[in-house]
Tab-separated table of C-alpha atoms in Angstrom:
chain	number	residue	atom	x	y	z
A	1	UNK	CA	85.900	51.673	86.899
A	2	UNK	CA	86.575	51.150	90.691
A	3	UNK	CA	83.850	49.477	92.893
A	4	UNK	CA	83.365	52.032	96.157
A	5	UNK	CA	81.613	49.323	97.651
A	6	UNK	CA	81.877	49.100	101.770
A	7	UNK	CA	85.153	46.947	101.789
A	8	UNK	CA	86.984	48.791	99.756
A	9	UNK	CA	88.022	52.748	100.618
A	10	UNK	CA	86.411	55.269	98.759
A	11	UNK	CA	85.660	58.947	98.796
A	12	UNK	CA	85.211	60.127	102.198
A	13	UNK	CA	81.755	61.907	103.241
A	14	UNK	CA	82.660	61.568	107.294
A	15	UNK	CA	83.228	64.889	107.229
A	16	UNK	CA	79.304	66.110	107.853
A	17	UNK	CA	77.874	69.669	106.164
A	18	UNK	CA	81.098	72.092	106.161
A	19	UNK	CA	79.879	75.355	108.453
A	20	UNK	CA	80.501	78.738	106.545
A	21	UNK	CA	81.521	80.983	109.206
A	22	UNK	CA	79.697	84.738	107.965
A	23	UNK	CA	81.908	87.392	109.246
A	24	UNK	CA	80.102	89.710	110.968
A	25	UNK	CA	82.439	92.983	109.879
A	26	UNK	CA	83.354	93.726	106.275
A	27	UNK	CA	87.064	93.837	106.483
A	28	UNK	CA	89.017	95.855	103.237
A	29	UNK	CA	92.519	95.197	102.281
A	30	UNK	CA	93.037	99.466	101.236
A	31	UNK	CA	96.875	98.969	100.862
A	32	UNK	CA	100.130	97.396	101.595
A	33	UNK	CA	103.454	98.754	101.132
A	34	UNK	CA	106.752	97.384	101.290
A	35	UNK	CA	108.760	99.358	103.555
A	36	UNK	CA	112.318	98.871	104.932
A	37	UNK	CA	114.445	99.550	108.264
A	38	UNK	CA	117.868	99.794	107.144
A	39	UNK	CA	120.468	97.663	109.866
A	40	UNK	CA	124.205	96.886	109.901
A	41	UNK	CA	124.099	94.381	107.125
A	42	UNK	CA	121.732	96.062	104.704
A	43	UNK	CA	118.278	96.511	104.638
A	44	UNK	CA	115.353	94.395	106.701
A	45	UNK	CA	112.316	94.462	104.764
A	46	UNK	CA	109.048	94.474	106.260
A	47	UNK	CA	105.287	94.760	104.741
A	48	UNK	CA	102.465	97.725	105.955
A	49	UNK	CA	99.112	96.898	105.807
A	50	UNK	CA	96.380	99.950	105.979
A	51	UNK	CA	92.970	97.929	106.912
A	52	UNK	CA	89.416	98.923	107.126
A	53	UNK	CA	86.729	97.452	109.066
A	54	UNK	CA	83.347	98.242	109.212
A	55	UNK	CA	79.458	96.567	109.915
A	56	UNK	CA	78.104	98.475	107.417
A	57	UNK	CA	75.280	100.083	110.201
A	58	UNK	CA	77.358	102.965	111.238
A	59	UNK	CA	80.346	101.822	112.720
A	60	UNK	CA	84.580	102.048	111.345
A	61	UNK	CA	87.346	101.693	112.060
A	62	UNK	CA	90.820	101.820	110.327
A	63	UNK	CA	94.210	99.950	111.439
A	64	UNK	CA	97.624	99.501	110.085
A	65	UNK	CA	100.326	97.659	111.204
A	66	UNK	CA	103.697	95.567	109.665
A	67	UNK	CA	104.368	92.173	109.571
A	68	UNK	CA	106.962	90.152	108.080
A	69	UNK	CA	104.281	88.485	105.585
A	70	UNK	CA	101.254	90.482	103.821
A	71	UNK	CA	98.944	88.229	106.060
A	72	UNK	CA	99.950	88.972	109.182
A	73	UNK	CA	100.413	92.875	107.695
A	74	UNK	CA	96.754	92.386	107.546
A	75	UNK	CA	95.819	90.349	110.620
A	76	UNK	CA	97.362	92.499	112.997
A	77	UNK	CA	96.061	95.993	111.009
A	78	UNK	CA	92.528	93.998	111.416
A	79	UNK	CA	92.771	93.473	115.085
A	80	UNK	CA	94.091	97.543	114.843
A	81	UNK	CA	91.410	98.340	113.150
A	82	UNK	CA	88.140	96.445	115.908
A	83	UNK	CA	90.181	98.319	119.011
A	84	UNK	CA	89.391	101.861	117.038
A	85	UNK	CA	85.406	101.387	115.798
A	86	UNK	CA	83.746	104.380	115.923
A	87	UNK	CA	80.311	105.311	115.792
A	88	UNK	CA	78.808	107.616	112.562
A	89	UNK	CA	75.931	109.389	112.651
A	90	UNK	CA	73.907	108.751	109.165
A	91	UNK	CA	70.425	110.222	107.951
A	92	UNK	CA	68.586	108.302	105.734
A	93	UNK	CA	71.708	106.484	104.070
A	94	UNK	CA	73.603	109.653	103.685
A	95	UNK	CA	75.819	112.025	105.984
A	96	UNK	CA	73.030	115.078	108.047
A	97	UNK	CA	75.664	118.229	107.280
A	98	UNK	CA	78.472	118.479	104.872
A	99	UNK	CA	81.708	117.912	106.390
A	100	UNK	CA	85.412	118.717	106.306
A	101	UNK	CA	88.630	117.651	107.395
A	102	UNK	CA	92.154	117.547	107.549
A	103	UNK	CA	94.895	115.186	108.771
A	104	UNK	CA	98.243	116.080	107.336
A	105	UNK	CA	98.469	117.574	104.320
A	106	UNK	CA	95.136	115.559	103.287
A	107	UNK	CA	91.903	117.258	103.110
A	108	UNK	CA	88.820	116.229	102.798
A	109	UNK	CA	85.343	116.995	101.742
A	110	UNK	CA	82.194	115.229	102.571
A	111	UNK	CA	78.320	116.315	101.488
A	112	UNK	CA	75.106	114.939	101.953
A	113	UNK	CA	73.751	113.260	98.828
A	114	UNK	CA	69.836	112.780	97.398
A	115	UNK	CA	68.147	109.243	97.118
A	116	UNK	CA	69.764	106.855	94.248
A	117	UNK	CA	73.054	109.096	93.876
A	118	UNK	CA	75.567	106.686	95.269
A	119	UNK	CA	78.857	107.334	96.431
A	120	UNK	CA	80.720	109.651	93.906
A	121	UNK	CA	84.123	108.800	95.897
A	122	UNK	CA	87.416	107.663	94.943
A	123	UNK	CA	89.308	105.403	96.404
A	124	UNK	CA	90.275	105.622	100.357
A	125	UNK	CA	87.325	107.582	101.173
A	126	UNK	CA	85.190	105.498	99.219
A	127	UNK	CA	86.270	102.503	100.477
A	128	UNK	CA	86.089	103.823	103.986
A	129	UNK	CA	82.518	105.577	103.343
A	130	UNK	CA	81.130	102.231	101.842
A	131	UNK	CA	81.845	100.161	105.156
A	132	UNK	CA	80.763	102.325	107.585
A	133	UNK	CA	76.985	101.988	105.626
A	134	UNK	CA	77.102	105.177	103.574
A	135	UNK	CA	75.026	104.721	100.580
A	136	UNK	CA	74.808	108.279	99.259
A	137	UNK	CA	77.022	110.909	99.551
A	138	UNK	CA	79.599	113.648	97.463
A	139	UNK	CA	83.189	113.889	98.078
A	140	UNK	CA	86.650	115.439	97.205
A	141	UNK	CA	89.547	115.276	97.988
A	142	UNK	CA	91.514	118.320	98.214
A	143	UNK	CA	95.110	117.891	99.527
A	144	UNK	CA	97.477	115.179	99.370
A	145	UNK	CA	96.915	111.665	97.932
A	146	UNK	CA	98.622	110.026	100.811
A	147	UNK	CA	96.539	106.783	101.711
A	148	UNK	CA	97.406	106.883	105.085
A	149	UNK	CA	96.412	110.763	105.937
A	150	UNK	CA	93.512	110.325	103.184
A	151	UNK	CA	91.328	107.828	106.078
A	152	UNK	CA	92.494	109.198	109.135
A	153	UNK	CA	91.070	112.747	106.842
A	154	UNK	CA	87.631	110.721	106.129
A	155	UNK	CA	87.892	109.194	109.926
A	156	UNK	CA	88.108	113.114	111.176
A	157	UNK	CA	85.096	113.445	109.270
A	158	UNK	CA	82.682	111.714	110.380
A	159	UNK	CA	83.346	111.882	113.402
A	160	UNK	CA	82.483	115.781	113.091
A	161	UNK	CA	78.624	114.421	112.584
A	162	UNK	CA	75.873	115.338	114.788
A	163	UNK	CA	73.266	113.613	115.411
A	164	UNK	CA	69.883	114.303	113.872
A	165	UNK	CA	68.267	115.127	117.737
A	166	UNK	CA	71.174	117.368	118.122
A	167	UNK	CA	70.023	119.689	115.177
A	168	UNK	CA	69.242	123.567	115.705
A	169	UNK	CA	66.506	123.865	113.673
A	170	UNK	CA	64.501	127.089	113.016
A	171	UNK	CA	61.615	125.982	115.440
A	172	UNK	CA	63.800	124.730	117.637
A	173	UNK	CA	65.746	128.040	117.952
A	174	UNK	CA	62.474	130.312	117.851
A	175	UNK	CA	61.057	128.009	120.460
A	176	UNK	CA	64.234	128.942	122.971
A	177	UNK	CA	64.554	131.911	121.358
A	178	UNK	CA	63.366	134.633	124.002
A	179	UNK	CA	63.294	138.249	123.007
A	180	UNK	CA	66.020	140.501	123.746
A	181	UNK	CA	65.818	143.783	125.280
A	182	UNK	CA	66.130	146.527	123.237
A	183	UNK	CA	69.468	149.016	124.721
A	184	UNK	CA	69.547	152.005	123.367
A	185	UNK	CA	71.558	153.517	120.970
A	186	UNK	CA	73.208	156.533	122.277
A	187	UNK	CA	74.789	158.614	119.502
A	188	UNK	CA	77.794	160.519	120.719
A	189	UNK	CA	77.578	164.319	121.121
A	190	UNK	CA	78.177	165.993	118.520
A	191	UNK	CA	81.678	168.655	118.951
A	192	UNK	CA	81.204	172.303	117.796
A	193	UNK	CA	84.148	173.607	116.191
A	194	UNK	CA	85.632	176.069	117.926
A	195	UNK	CA	87.170	179.314	115.494
């Protein structure tokens, strides 16, 4: 057995405690495609990454980028997603009203759900909603299954949401509504038939 005394070289523990950086945002790779560009000598292959980034507190962004290898494409896509952050209006862990959006051939319907329902959504829509911080919602994809268009349609649907202070409820509508003057409706005079 080796004796690691003061004079002999042993395992190095002089690095100190390792500090693990906790990421501020949740980064999810949704899709990676191999794309080709046709040039004189044949095809040049690159990778295209679709990434969703969010803080699970109402901010989300999506990014698409290409790179020579997968890690480069993902890193570029994360930077694009961080530049395209948008705020999502949440109400008690779900979406306030039902929303629908269409981008290209992809059509997405997202409905609010009662607490405890969870996220009932598939694929790209589920990833976007999870990263945005939505915990209860129902979703249905009604059109194309193209992941990029589905992601953009989900973002478009989330952009339509109104904050709670802008909602028009029956009490607010009644308070703002003034009684309109009732106009007398004039009936057209009956024409007498001549014989």
